[in-house]
Short mmCIF file of C-alpha atoms in Angstrom, two decimals:
data_model
loop_
_atom_site.label_atom_id
_atom_site.label_comp_id
_atom_site.label_asym_id
_atom_site.label_seq_id
_atom_site.Cartn_x
_atom_site.Cartn_y
_atom_site.Cartn_z
CA UNK A 518 5.85 -12.04 -107.54
CA UNK A 519 9.28 -10.50 -106.98
CA UNK A 520 10.93 -13.05 -104.71
CA UNK A 521 14.50 -13.73 -105.78
CA UNK A 522 15.59 -17.37 -106.06
CA UNK A 523 19.32 -17.89 -105.59
CA UNK A 524 20.85 -20.44 -107.92
CA UNK A 525 24.30 -21.58 -108.93
CA UNK A 526 25.43 -23.22 -112.14
CA UNK A 527 28.23 -25.07 -110.42
CA UNK A 528 30.81 -22.38 -111.21
CA UNK A 529 29.51 -18.98 -110.14
CA UNK A 530 26.64 -17.77 -108.02
CA UNK A 531 23.77 -16.01 -109.72
CA UNK A 532 20.29 -14.76 -109.11
CA UNK A 533 17.10 -15.55 -110.99
CA UNK A 534 14.09 -13.30 -110.55
CA UNK A 535 10.51 -14.15 -111.35
CA UNK A 536 9.66 -12.57 -114.67
CA UNK A 537 6.53 -10.62 -115.41
CA UNK A 538 3.72 -12.60 -117.03
CA UNK A 539 4.03 -10.83 -120.36
CA UNK A 540 7.60 -12.01 -120.81
CA UNK A 541 7.07 -15.67 -120.12
CA UNK A 542 6.39 -16.91 -123.65
CA UNK A 543 9.79 -15.87 -125.05
CA UNK A 544 11.78 -18.26 -122.82
CA UNK A 545 15.59 -18.22 -122.68
CA UNK A 546 16.19 -20.35 -125.74
CA UNK A 547 19.22 -19.34 -127.79
CA UNK A 548 19.18 -19.17 -131.60
CA UNK A 549 21.22 -22.36 -131.71
CA UNK A 550 18.68 -23.96 -129.38
CA UNK A 551 15.82 -22.89 -131.63
CA UNK A 552 17.49 -24.48 -134.64
CA UNK A 553 17.95 -27.71 -132.68
CA UNK A 554 14.32 -27.68 -131.53
CA UNK A 555 13.18 -27.21 -135.11
CA UNK A 556 15.07 -30.34 -136.16
CA UNK A 557 13.72 -32.32 -133.20
CA UNK A 558 10.16 -31.30 -134.12
CA UNK A 559 10.44 -33.15 -137.43
CA UNK A 560 10.08 -36.86 -138.06
CA UNK A 561 13.51 -38.28 -138.80
CA UNK A 562 13.42 -41.90 -137.64
CA UNK A 563 11.07 -44.60 -136.40
CA UNK A 564 10.72 -45.71 -132.80
CA UNK A 565 9.03 -48.76 -131.21
CA UNK A 566 10.09 -50.99 -134.10
CA UNK A 567 8.55 -48.73 -136.73
CA UNK A 568 5.24 -49.47 -138.49
CA UNK A 569 5.59 -53.23 -138.02
CA UNK A 570 6.37 -52.97 -134.32
CA UNK A 571 3.52 -50.61 -133.49
CA UNK A 572 1.05 -52.64 -135.56
CA UNK A 573 1.94 -55.76 -133.59
CA UNK A 574 1.50 -53.91 -130.29
CA UNK A 575 -1.85 -52.43 -131.34
CA UNK A 576 -3.05 -55.90 -132.33
CA UNK A 577 -1.72 -57.76 -129.28
CA UNK A 578 -2.73 -55.47 -126.40
CA UNK A 579 -6.46 -56.35 -126.27
CA UNK A 580 -5.98 -60.16 -126.53
CA UNK A 581 -3.36 -60.04 -123.77
CA UNK A 582 -5.69 -58.05 -121.54
CA UNK A 583 -8.46 -60.61 -122.05
CA UNK A 584 -6.10 -63.54 -121.55
CA UNK A 585 -4.68 -62.33 -118.22
CA UNK A 586 -8.15 -61.45 -116.93
CA UNK A 587 -9.46 -64.92 -117.87
CA UNK A 588 -6.51 -66.59 -116.13
CA UNK A 589 -7.08 -64.57 -112.96
CA UNK A 590 -10.86 -64.76 -112.85
CA UNK A 591 -11.50 -68.34 -113.97
CA UNK A 592 -8.25 -70.29 -113.52
CA UNK A 593 -6.91 -69.15 -110.14
CA UNK A 594 -4.12 -67.07 -111.70
CA UNK A 595 -2.60 -69.96 -113.67
CA UNK A 596 -1.19 -69.22 -117.13
CA UNK A 597 -3.48 -71.60 -119.01
CA UNK A 598 -2.49 -73.06 -122.36
CA UNK A 599 -3.58 -75.78 -124.77
CA UNK A 600 -3.07 -79.32 -123.55
CA UNK A 601 -1.32 -80.55 -126.68
CA UNK A 602 -1.78 -79.92 -130.38
CA UNK A 603 -5.25 -81.40 -130.47
CA UNK A 604 -6.40 -78.90 -127.84
CA UNK A 605 -5.34 -75.73 -129.68
CA UNK A 606 -8.65 -75.09 -131.41
CA UNK A 607 -10.78 -76.07 -128.36
CA UNK A 608 -8.53 -73.87 -126.18
CA UNK A 609 -9.19 -70.78 -128.25
CA UNK A 610 -12.85 -71.74 -128.31
CA UNK A 611 -12.90 -71.72 -124.50
CA UNK A 612 -11.14 -68.35 -124.40
CA UNK A 613 -13.62 -66.89 -126.89
CA UNK A 614 -16.60 -68.14 -124.90
CA UNK A 615 -15.27 -66.42 -121.79
CA UNK A 616 -15.05 -63.16 -123.72
CA UNK A 617 -18.50 -63.48 -125.29
CA UNK A 618 -20.27 -64.65 -122.14
CA UNK A 619 -18.36 -62.81 -119.41
CA UNK A 620 -16.92 -59.71 -121.08
CA UNK A 621 -19.90 -58.59 -123.13
CA UNK A 622 -20.34 -54.80 -122.91
CA UNK A 623 -23.79 -54.92 -121.35
CA UNK A 624 -25.86 -51.92 -120.25
CA UNK A 625 -24.40 -51.87 -116.71
CA UNK A 626 -20.79 -51.92 -117.92
CA UNK A 627 -21.38 -49.34 -120.63
CA UNK A 628 -23.32 -47.03 -118.35
CA UNK A 629 -20.66 -47.17 -115.65
CA UNK A 630 -17.68 -46.54 -117.93
CA UNK A 631 -19.23 -43.88 -120.13
CA UNK A 632 -20.89 -42.28 -117.11
CA UNK A 633 -17.56 -42.02 -115.29
CA UNK A 634 -15.90 -40.49 -118.37
CA UNK A 635 -18.68 -37.92 -118.79
CA UNK A 636 -18.69 -37.11 -115.06
CA UNK A 637 -14.91 -36.59 -115.02
CA UNK A 638 -15.06 -34.35 -118.11
CA UNK A 639 -17.92 -32.37 -116.56
CA UNK A 640 -15.90 -31.85 -113.38
CA UNK A 641 -12.88 -30.79 -115.43
CA UNK A 642 -14.97 -28.04 -117.01
CA UNK A 643 -16.72 -26.71 -113.91
CA UNK A 644 -14.50 -27.25 -110.86
CA UNK A 645 -12.22 -24.40 -109.72
CA UNK A 646 -8.53 -24.88 -110.33
CA UNK A 647 -5.07 -23.41 -110.26
CA UNK A 648 -3.92 -21.81 -113.51
CA UNK A 649 -0.49 -23.17 -114.37
CA UNK A 650 1.64 -22.19 -117.32
CA UNK A 651 3.45 -24.92 -119.20
CA UNK A 652 6.85 -24.98 -120.88
CA UNK A 653 7.43 -22.91 -124.02
CA UNK A 654 6.35 -25.06 -126.99
CA UNK A 655 8.74 -24.83 -129.98
CA UNK A 656 6.05 -25.70 -132.53
CA UNK A 657 3.95 -22.79 -131.20
CA UNK A 658 6.87 -20.36 -131.54
CA UNK A 659 7.65 -20.91 -127.85
CA UNK A 660 4.21 -19.90 -126.70
CA UNK A 661 3.27 -21.27 -123.29
CA UNK A 662 -0.10 -22.90 -122.78
CA UNK A 663 -2.16 -22.41 -119.62
CA UNK A 664 -3.49 -25.50 -117.83
CA UNK A 665 -6.50 -25.43 -115.53
CA UNK A 666 -5.23 -27.64 -112.69
CA UNK A 667 -8.42 -28.66 -110.92
CA UNK A 668 -7.72 -32.39 -110.60
CA UNK A 669 -7.64 -32.22 -106.80
CA UNK A 670 -11.10 -30.64 -106.60
CA UNK A 671 -12.38 -33.19 -109.13
CA UNK A 672 -10.80 -36.02 -107.13
CA UNK A 673 -12.44 -34.93 -103.88
CA UNK A 674 -15.79 -34.43 -105.65
CA UNK A 675 -15.52 -37.95 -107.09
CA UNK A 676 -14.70 -39.44 -103.69
CA UNK A 677 -17.66 -37.73 -102.03
CA UNK A 678 -20.07 -38.63 -104.83
CA UNK A 679 -19.07 -42.30 -104.88
CA UNK A 680 -19.24 -42.56 -101.08
CA UNK A 681 -22.78 -41.14 -101.04
CA UNK A 682 -23.94 -43.41 -103.88
CA UNK A 683 -22.45 -46.48 -102.19
CA UNK A 684 -23.70 -45.65 -98.70
CA UNK A 685 -27.30 -45.21 -99.82
CA UNK A 686 -27.20 -48.29 -102.04
CA UNK A 687 -27.71 -46.33 -105.26
CA UNK A 688 -24.46 -47.64 -106.73
CA UNK A 689 -22.63 -50.42 -104.92
CA UNK A 690 -18.90 -50.16 -105.61
CA UNK A 691 -18.48 -53.93 -105.35
CA UNK A 692 -20.28 -54.19 -108.69
CA UNK A 693 -17.24 -52.88 -110.55
CA UNK A 694 -15.17 -56.07 -110.16
CA UNK A 695 -18.26 -58.21 -110.79
CA UNK A 696 -18.62 -56.50 -114.20
CA UNK A 697 -14.88 -56.21 -114.81
CA UNK A 698 -14.86 -58.06 -118.14
CA UNK A 699 -17.67 -56.01 -119.64
CA UNK A 700 -16.22 -52.70 -118.44
CA UNK A 701 -12.84 -53.68 -119.89
CA UNK A 702 -14.44 -54.36 -123.28
CA UNK A 703 -16.07 -50.92 -123.22
CA UNK A 704 -12.72 -49.34 -122.36
CA UNK A 705 -11.00 -51.14 -125.26
CA UNK A 706 -13.64 -49.96 -127.73
CA UNK A 707 -13.45 -46.46 -126.24
CA UNK A 708 -9.66 -46.42 -126.54
CA UNK A 709 -9.68 -47.40 -130.21
CA UNK A 710 -12.57 -45.07 -131.05
CA UNK A 711 -11.13 -42.03 -129.31
CA UNK A 712 -7.71 -42.65 -130.85
CA UNK A 713 -9.24 -42.64 -134.34
CA UNK A 714 -11.29 -39.51 -133.67
CA UNK A 715 -8.28 -37.65 -132.21
CA UNK A 716 -6.11 -38.64 -135.16
CA UNK A 717 -8.55 -37.63 -137.90
CA UNK A 718 -9.60 -34.38 -136.24
CA UNK A 719 -5.95 -33.29 -136.10
CA UNK A 720 -5.30 -34.33 -139.70
CA UNK A 721 -8.41 -32.60 -141.00
CA UNK A 722 -7.99 -29.35 -139.08
CA UNK A 723 -4.29 -29.05 -139.86
CA UNK A 724 -2.89 -29.44 -136.33
CA UNK A 725 -1.00 -32.68 -137.04
CA UNK A 726 2.70 -32.43 -136.25
CA UNK A 727 5.83 -34.56 -136.68
CA UNK A 728 4.11 -36.99 -139.08
CA UNK A 729 5.94 -39.88 -140.74
CA UNK A 730 3.47 -40.51 -143.56
CA UNK A 731 2.78 -44.08 -142.41
CA UNK A 732 -0.77 -44.38 -141.06
CA UNK A 733 -0.19 -47.12 -138.49
CA UNK A 734 2.88 -45.44 -137.06
CA UNK A 735 1.25 -42.00 -136.94
CA UNK A 736 -1.90 -43.51 -135.43
CA UNK A 737 0.25 -45.03 -132.67
CA UNK A 738 2.38 -41.95 -132.00
CA UNK A 739 -0.46 -39.50 -132.53
CA UNK A 740 -1.13 -36.54 -134.77
CA UNK A 741 -1.83 -33.57 -132.43
CA UNK A 742 0.44 -32.30 -129.67
CA UNK A 743 -1.97 -30.26 -127.56
CA UNK A 744 -5.61 -31.19 -128.32
CA UNK A 745 -8.11 -29.18 -126.26
CA UNK A 746 -11.81 -28.67 -125.72
CA UNK A 747 -12.28 -25.22 -124.27
CA UNK A 748 -10.09 -24.88 -121.19
CA UNK A 749 -9.60 -28.64 -120.84
CA UNK A 750 -6.31 -30.01 -122.13
CA UNK A 751 -7.32 -33.49 -123.29
CA UNK A 752 -3.87 -35.01 -122.95
CA UNK A 753 -3.49 -33.97 -119.32
CA UNK A 754 -7.13 -34.88 -118.64
CA UNK A 755 -6.67 -38.43 -119.85
CA UNK A 756 -3.38 -38.86 -117.98
CA UNK A 757 -4.55 -37.61 -114.57
CA UNK A 758 -8.32 -38.02 -114.34
CA UNK A 759 -9.02 -41.31 -116.11
CA UNK A 760 -6.54 -44.17 -115.52
CA UNK A 761 -5.70 -43.62 -111.87
CA UNK A 762 -9.25 -42.77 -110.81
CA UNK A 763 -10.59 -45.89 -112.50
CA UNK A 764 -7.76 -48.04 -111.15
CA UNK A 765 -8.41 -46.77 -107.63
CA UNK A 766 -12.09 -47.65 -107.85
CA UNK A 767 -11.35 -51.12 -109.18
CA UNK A 768 -9.22 -51.69 -106.07
CA UNK A 769 -11.86 -50.14 -103.80
CA UNK A 770 -14.42 -52.40 -105.45
CA UNK A 771 -12.23 -55.40 -104.68
CA UNK A 772 -12.04 -54.34 -101.02
CA UNK A 773 -15.83 -53.92 -100.87
CA UNK A 774 -16.36 -57.33 -102.43
CA UNK A 775 -13.95 -58.95 -100.00
CA UNK A 776 -15.77 -57.30 -97.11
CA UNK A 777 -19.10 -58.56 -98.44
CA UNK A 778 -17.69 -62.09 -98.79
CA UNK A 779 -15.67 -62.40 -95.57
CA UNK A 780 -16.73 -59.55 -93.31
CA UNK A 781 -13.30 -57.90 -93.32
CA UNK A 782 -10.69 -56.45 -95.67
CA UNK A 783 -7.26 -58.08 -95.61
CA UNK A 784 -4.09 -56.03 -95.16
CA UNK A 785 -3.00 -57.03 -98.67
CA UNK A 786 -6.15 -55.80 -100.39
CA UNK A 787 -6.15 -52.66 -98.23
CA UNK A 788 -2.56 -52.12 -99.41
CA UNK A 789 -3.72 -51.84 -103.03
CA UNK A 790 -6.36 -49.29 -102.03
CA UNK A 791 -3.70 -47.26 -100.22
CA UNK A 792 -1.14 -47.59 -103.03
CA UNK A 793 -3.52 -46.54 -105.81
CA UNK A 794 -5.01 -43.83 -103.59
CA UNK A 795 -1.56 -42.37 -102.94
CA UNK A 796 -0.83 -42.38 -106.65
CA UNK A 797 -3.99 -40.62 -107.82
CA UNK A 798 -3.71 -38.14 -104.95
CA UNK A 799 -0.09 -37.40 -105.89
CA UNK A 800 -1.14 -36.78 -109.50
CA UNK A 801 -4.01 -34.54 -108.41
CA UNK A 802 -2.25 -32.49 -105.74
CA UNK A 803 0.82 -32.03 -107.93
CA UNK A 804 -1.03 -31.49 -111.18
CA UNK A 805 0.70 -28.15 -111.70
CA UNK A 806 3.95 -30.11 -112.15
CA UNK A 807 2.60 -32.19 -115.04
CA UNK A 808 2.76 -29.45 -117.72
CA UNK A 809 6.55 -29.53 -117.20
CA UNK A 810 6.82 -33.22 -118.13
CA UNK A 811 7.84 -34.99 -121.34
CA UNK A 812 4.29 -36.22 -122.00
CA UNK A 813 2.88 -32.69 -122.10
CA UNK A 814 5.83 -30.99 -123.75
CA UNK A 815 6.82 -33.48 -126.44
CA UNK A 816 4.71 -36.64 -126.64
CA UNK A 817 1.85 -36.49 -129.12
CA UNK A 818 -1.65 -37.67 -128.32
CA UNK A 819 -2.07 -40.96 -130.12
CA UNK A 820 -3.09 -44.56 -129.53
CA UNK A 821 -0.04 -45.12 -127.33
CA UNK A 822 -1.24 -42.58 -124.75
CA UNK A 823 -4.99 -42.71 -125.32
CA UNK A 824 -5.51 -46.47 -125.28
CA UNK A 825 -3.14 -47.06 -122.40
CA UNK A 826 -4.75 -44.38 -120.25
CA UNK A 827 -8.35 -45.29 -120.98
CA UNK A 828 -7.92 -49.08 -121.01
CA UNK A 829 -4.40 -50.38 -120.39
CA UNK A 830 -3.46 -48.79 -117.06
CA UNK A 831 -6.71 -49.34 -115.13
CA UNK A 832 -7.36 -52.86 -116.43
CA UNK A 833 -3.84 -54.33 -116.13
CA UNK A 834 -2.25 -52.59 -113.14
CA UNK A 835 -5.12 -53.93 -111.01
CA UNK A 836 -4.14 -57.59 -111.46
CA UNK A 837 -3.03 -58.02 -107.83
CA UNK A 838 -6.50 -56.97 -106.67
CA UNK A 839 -8.26 -59.32 -109.11
CA UNK A 840 -6.07 -62.20 -108.01
CA UNK A 841 -6.71 -61.59 -104.30
CA UNK A 842 -10.46 -61.05 -104.68
CA UNK A 843 -10.84 -64.53 -106.19
CA UNK A 844 -8.92 -66.26 -103.38
CA UNK A 845 -9.37 -66.65 -99.64
CA UNK A 846 -7.28 -64.03 -97.76
CA UNK A 847 -5.45 -66.75 -95.82
CA UNK A 848 -3.81 -68.01 -99.04
CA UNK A 849 -1.75 -64.83 -99.48
CA UNK A 850 -1.60 -63.45 -95.93
CA UNK A 851 1.77 -62.07 -94.77
CA UNK A 852 3.26 -62.31 -91.29
CA UNK A 853 3.44 -59.05 -89.35
CA UNK A 854 7.04 -58.35 -90.38
CA UNK A 855 6.06 -58.88 -94.03
CA UNK A 856 3.23 -56.37 -93.76
CA UNK A 857 5.50 -53.81 -92.08
CA UNK A 858 8.15 -54.30 -94.77
CA UNK A 859 5.58 -54.00 -97.57
CA UNK A 860 3.94 -50.84 -96.26
CA UNK A 861 7.27 -49.23 -95.32
CA UNK A 862 8.76 -49.90 -98.75
CA UNK A 863 5.72 -48.37 -100.40
CA UNK A 864 5.82 -45.21 -98.30
CA UNK A 865 9.57 -44.66 -98.70
CA UNK A 866 9.51 -45.22 -102.48
CA UNK A 867 6.42 -43.04 -102.82
CA UNK A 868 8.13 -40.27 -100.88
CA UNK A 869 11.19 -40.36 -103.14
CA UNK A 870 9.01 -40.52 -106.27
CA UNK A 871 6.80 -37.63 -105.18
CA UNK A 872 9.59 -35.33 -104.00
CA UNK A 873 11.84 -36.09 -107.00
CA UNK A 874 9.05 -35.16 -109.40
CA UNK A 875 8.32 -32.02 -107.39
CA UNK A 876 11.97 -30.96 -107.23
CA UNK A 877 12.47 -31.06 -110.98
CA UNK A 878 9.11 -29.53 -111.91
CA UNK A 879 9.45 -26.72 -109.38
CA UNK A 880 12.98 -26.06 -110.63
CA UNK A 881 11.69 -25.73 -114.20
CA UNK A 882 8.91 -23.41 -113.06
CA UNK A 883 11.41 -21.29 -111.14
CA UNK A 884 13.49 -21.05 -114.31
CA UNK A 885 10.44 -19.69 -116.13
CA UNK A 886 9.53 -17.40 -113.25
CA UNK A 887 6.09 -18.98 -112.86
CA UNK A 888 6.46 -20.92 -109.62
CA UNK A 889 3.82 -20.45 -106.93
CA UNK A 890 3.53 -22.49 -103.76
CA UNK A 891 0.41 -24.63 -103.34
CA UNK A 892 -0.94 -26.08 -100.11
CA UNK A 893 -2.52 -29.24 -101.53
CA UNK A 894 -2.28 -32.18 -99.12
CA UNK A 895 0.17 -33.73 -98.49
CA UNK A 896 3.19 -31.54 -99.22
CA UNK A 897 6.18 -33.69 -98.30
CA UNK A 898 9.36 -32.12 -96.89
CA UNK A 899 12.16 -32.03 -99.45
CA UNK A 900 9.94 -31.14 -102.39
CA UNK A 901 12.05 -28.03 -103.07
CA UNK A 902 15.77 -27.78 -103.71
CA UNK A 903 17.20 -24.70 -102.04
CA UNK A 904 20.15 -23.04 -103.76
CA UNK A 905 20.26 -25.75 -106.46
CA UNK A 906 23.19 -26.42 -108.76
CA UNK A 907 22.63 -26.83 -112.46
CA UNK A 908 24.34 -26.87 -115.83
CA UNK A 909 23.59 -23.91 -118.07
CA UNK A 910 23.36 -25.31 -121.61
CA UNK A 911 24.16 -23.57 -124.87
CA UNK A 912 20.58 -24.41 -125.87
CA UNK A 913 19.31 -22.08 -123.14
CA UNK A 914 17.81 -24.65 -120.75
CA UNK A 915 19.30 -25.63 -117.40
CA UNK A 916 19.91 -29.20 -116.21
CA UNK A 917 19.32 -29.75 -112.49
CA UNK A 918 22.12 -31.45 -110.55
CA UNK A 919 20.81 -31.05 -106.99
CA UNK A 920 18.45 -32.88 -104.66
CA UNK A 921 17.61 -36.42 -105.75
CA UNK A 922 18.84 -35.43 -109.22
CA UNK A 923 22.43 -35.22 -107.98
CA UNK A 924 22.47 -39.00 -107.47
CA UNK A 925 20.79 -40.32 -110.63
CA UNK A 926 19.40 -39.01 -113.90
CA UNK A 927 16.05 -40.72 -113.35
CA UNK A 928 15.52 -41.08 -109.58
CA UNK A 929 11.76 -40.76 -110.09
CA UNK A 930 11.77 -43.79 -112.40
CA UNK A 931 13.63 -45.93 -109.86
CA UNK A 932 11.27 -45.01 -107.02
CA UNK A 933 8.22 -45.43 -109.23
CA UNK A 934 9.34 -48.92 -110.24
CA UNK A 935 9.84 -49.93 -106.60
CA UNK A 936 6.27 -48.83 -105.97
CA UNK A 937 5.09 -51.00 -108.86
CA UNK A 938 6.97 -54.00 -107.46
CA UNK A 939 5.24 -53.67 -104.09
CA UNK A 940 1.91 -53.72 -105.93
CA UNK A 941 2.74 -57.11 -107.39
CA UNK A 942 4.35 -58.45 -104.21
CA UNK A 943 1.30 -57.66 -102.06
CA UNK A 944 -0.57 -60.53 -103.73
CA UNK A 945 2.09 -63.04 -102.73
CA UNK A 946 3.86 -65.35 -105.16
CA UNK A 947 1.14 -67.82 -106.09
CA UNK A 948 0.81 -66.38 -109.60
CA UNK A 949 3.05 -64.48 -111.98
CA UNK A 950 0.26 -62.33 -113.42
CA UNK A 951 0.11 -59.81 -110.52
CA UNK A 952 3.71 -58.96 -111.45
CA UNK A 953 2.68 -57.86 -114.94
CA UNK A 954 2.83 -54.20 -113.92
CA UNK A 955 6.43 -54.15 -112.57
CA UNK A 956 7.71 -56.28 -115.47
CA UNK A 957 5.94 -54.22 -118.11
CA UNK A 958 6.82 -50.98 -116.35
CA UNK A 959 10.50 -51.92 -116.24
CA UNK A 960 10.53 -52.41 -120.02
CA UNK A 961 8.67 -49.12 -120.54
CA UNK A 962 11.01 -47.16 -118.27
CA UNK A 963 14.20 -48.53 -119.81
CA UNK A 964 12.90 -47.85 -123.32
CA UNK A 965 11.64 -44.40 -122.40
CA UNK A 966 14.89 -43.57 -120.66
CA UNK A 967 16.76 -44.46 -123.84
CA UNK A 968 14.45 -42.26 -125.93
CA UNK A 969 14.85 -39.39 -123.50
CA UNK A 970 18.64 -39.62 -123.29
CA UNK A 971 18.98 -39.88 -127.07
CA UNK A 972 16.89 -36.75 -127.52
CA UNK A 973 18.80 -34.89 -124.80
CA UNK A 974 22.13 -35.82 -126.42
CA UNK A 975 20.93 -34.39 -129.72
CA UNK A 976 19.49 -31.31 -128.03
CA UNK A 977 22.31 -30.39 -125.64
CA UNK A 978 25.43 -31.91 -127.25
CA UNK A 979 28.57 -31.42 -125.13
CA UNK A 980 26.49 -29.99 -122.29
CA UNK A 981 24.76 -33.36 -122.04
CA UNK A 982 28.12 -35.10 -121.94
CA UNK A 983 29.11 -32.85 -119.04
CA UNK A 984 25.82 -33.59 -117.31
CA UNK A 985 26.39 -37.33 -117.67
CA UNK A 986 29.88 -36.87 -116.24
CA UNK A 987 28.49 -35.09 -113.17
CA UNK A 988 25.57 -37.47 -112.77
CA UNK A 989 26.96 -40.78 -114.09
CA UNK A 990 24.22 -43.12 -112.86
CA UNK A 991 20.91 -43.54 -114.69
CA UNK A 992 18.69 -45.21 -112.09
CA UNK A 993 20.50 -46.46 -109.01
CA UNK A 994 23.38 -44.45 -107.47
CA UNK A 995 26.59 -46.45 -107.42
CA UNK A 996 25.06 -49.33 -109.38
CA UNK A 997 23.59 -48.32 -112.74
#
């Protein structure tokens, strides 16, 4: 492809041409940049509170997931607690009985979860896809990995398959929420098991990278950077195919159950189907943008990513649906203006999120000379920045300062959080638990933003200071 893409670095106009395929792995990293990357690819300090912090999080995630589910499913969304000191032991006894009796990983739950995982992996192997090159990886001597982006074909195949199974009564989708507790238990066991397997395989075959020497911390952060089975990149597979597909079907199951119970689907429950459907579709249709992200380029594949994708995301972000399914629709119904506001806010924030992600990823691909236009639906206007401005760093990379990225350093985070807030708000304000996602997500985004900015400051030095001067706001233009 020989199309010239005009760019400017804010001082002089220039021209970037698509490079031939053979030249792509060398990148434009300077010698100084390579030395910096080498330092950044070594363990130098602990994050997430170090070994103690990650051990606490590993231990607390499953009990919290069970607790919130029990509150939603059996106690009308109330945050139940012991009724005095004498009730502490009986309270935990009641909680345990709910887990044993209502979250046991029976044959139905196990078959559904494992079957979905196997089906998604099978589709990842066999469905046609777009071959996308990732960013040059410093630990691989700046080699670029190729990703088979077939998530959209897999997504459509999954939709068709599930619709046929449900229509003919072979597999009723409403059964998913009825077996929620058992499926969640299977997912928790799967998350721990797969995390251990991924860790030890990397350690034993010598592909572990950036290790601290502390088992709990390395188990949390991960050992391998780019684990693969054949042409399937496992990290991208688990981020795109698993959590959002499963979350979508939990919400669809809630809608089916509500229809079975009341003969209609409320606007609030339908909102969650739309919201989760938009999200998985955005991930699938824009999968070629994912290899350009932090998760693919830098984050290792450990418990933090594996457990949260296979268990955390689908079984906690669905709390609004669980809350609404257990209550009569009239108890959380919105007036017409409330529905219009809710749906409008979702669509606007989703548009900003989708186009911001596309702008930055396409810019990075243009810098590598590997950008190709795709026609996956929907392609929103504004997904490309024409004649963008950027800062040319001494490291060799370029920092985008156009489009949404002219107004904030993380516009995608801000829009994504607004989406998450609408998910919680759609269930009304009768319980705090449906707002778990926006509250948790806010903490994650702030922490991740700090990690990202700290790394960028170390990587780009004075060029990062100049970038922060040009784009002074982190999340909200004119505010913060």
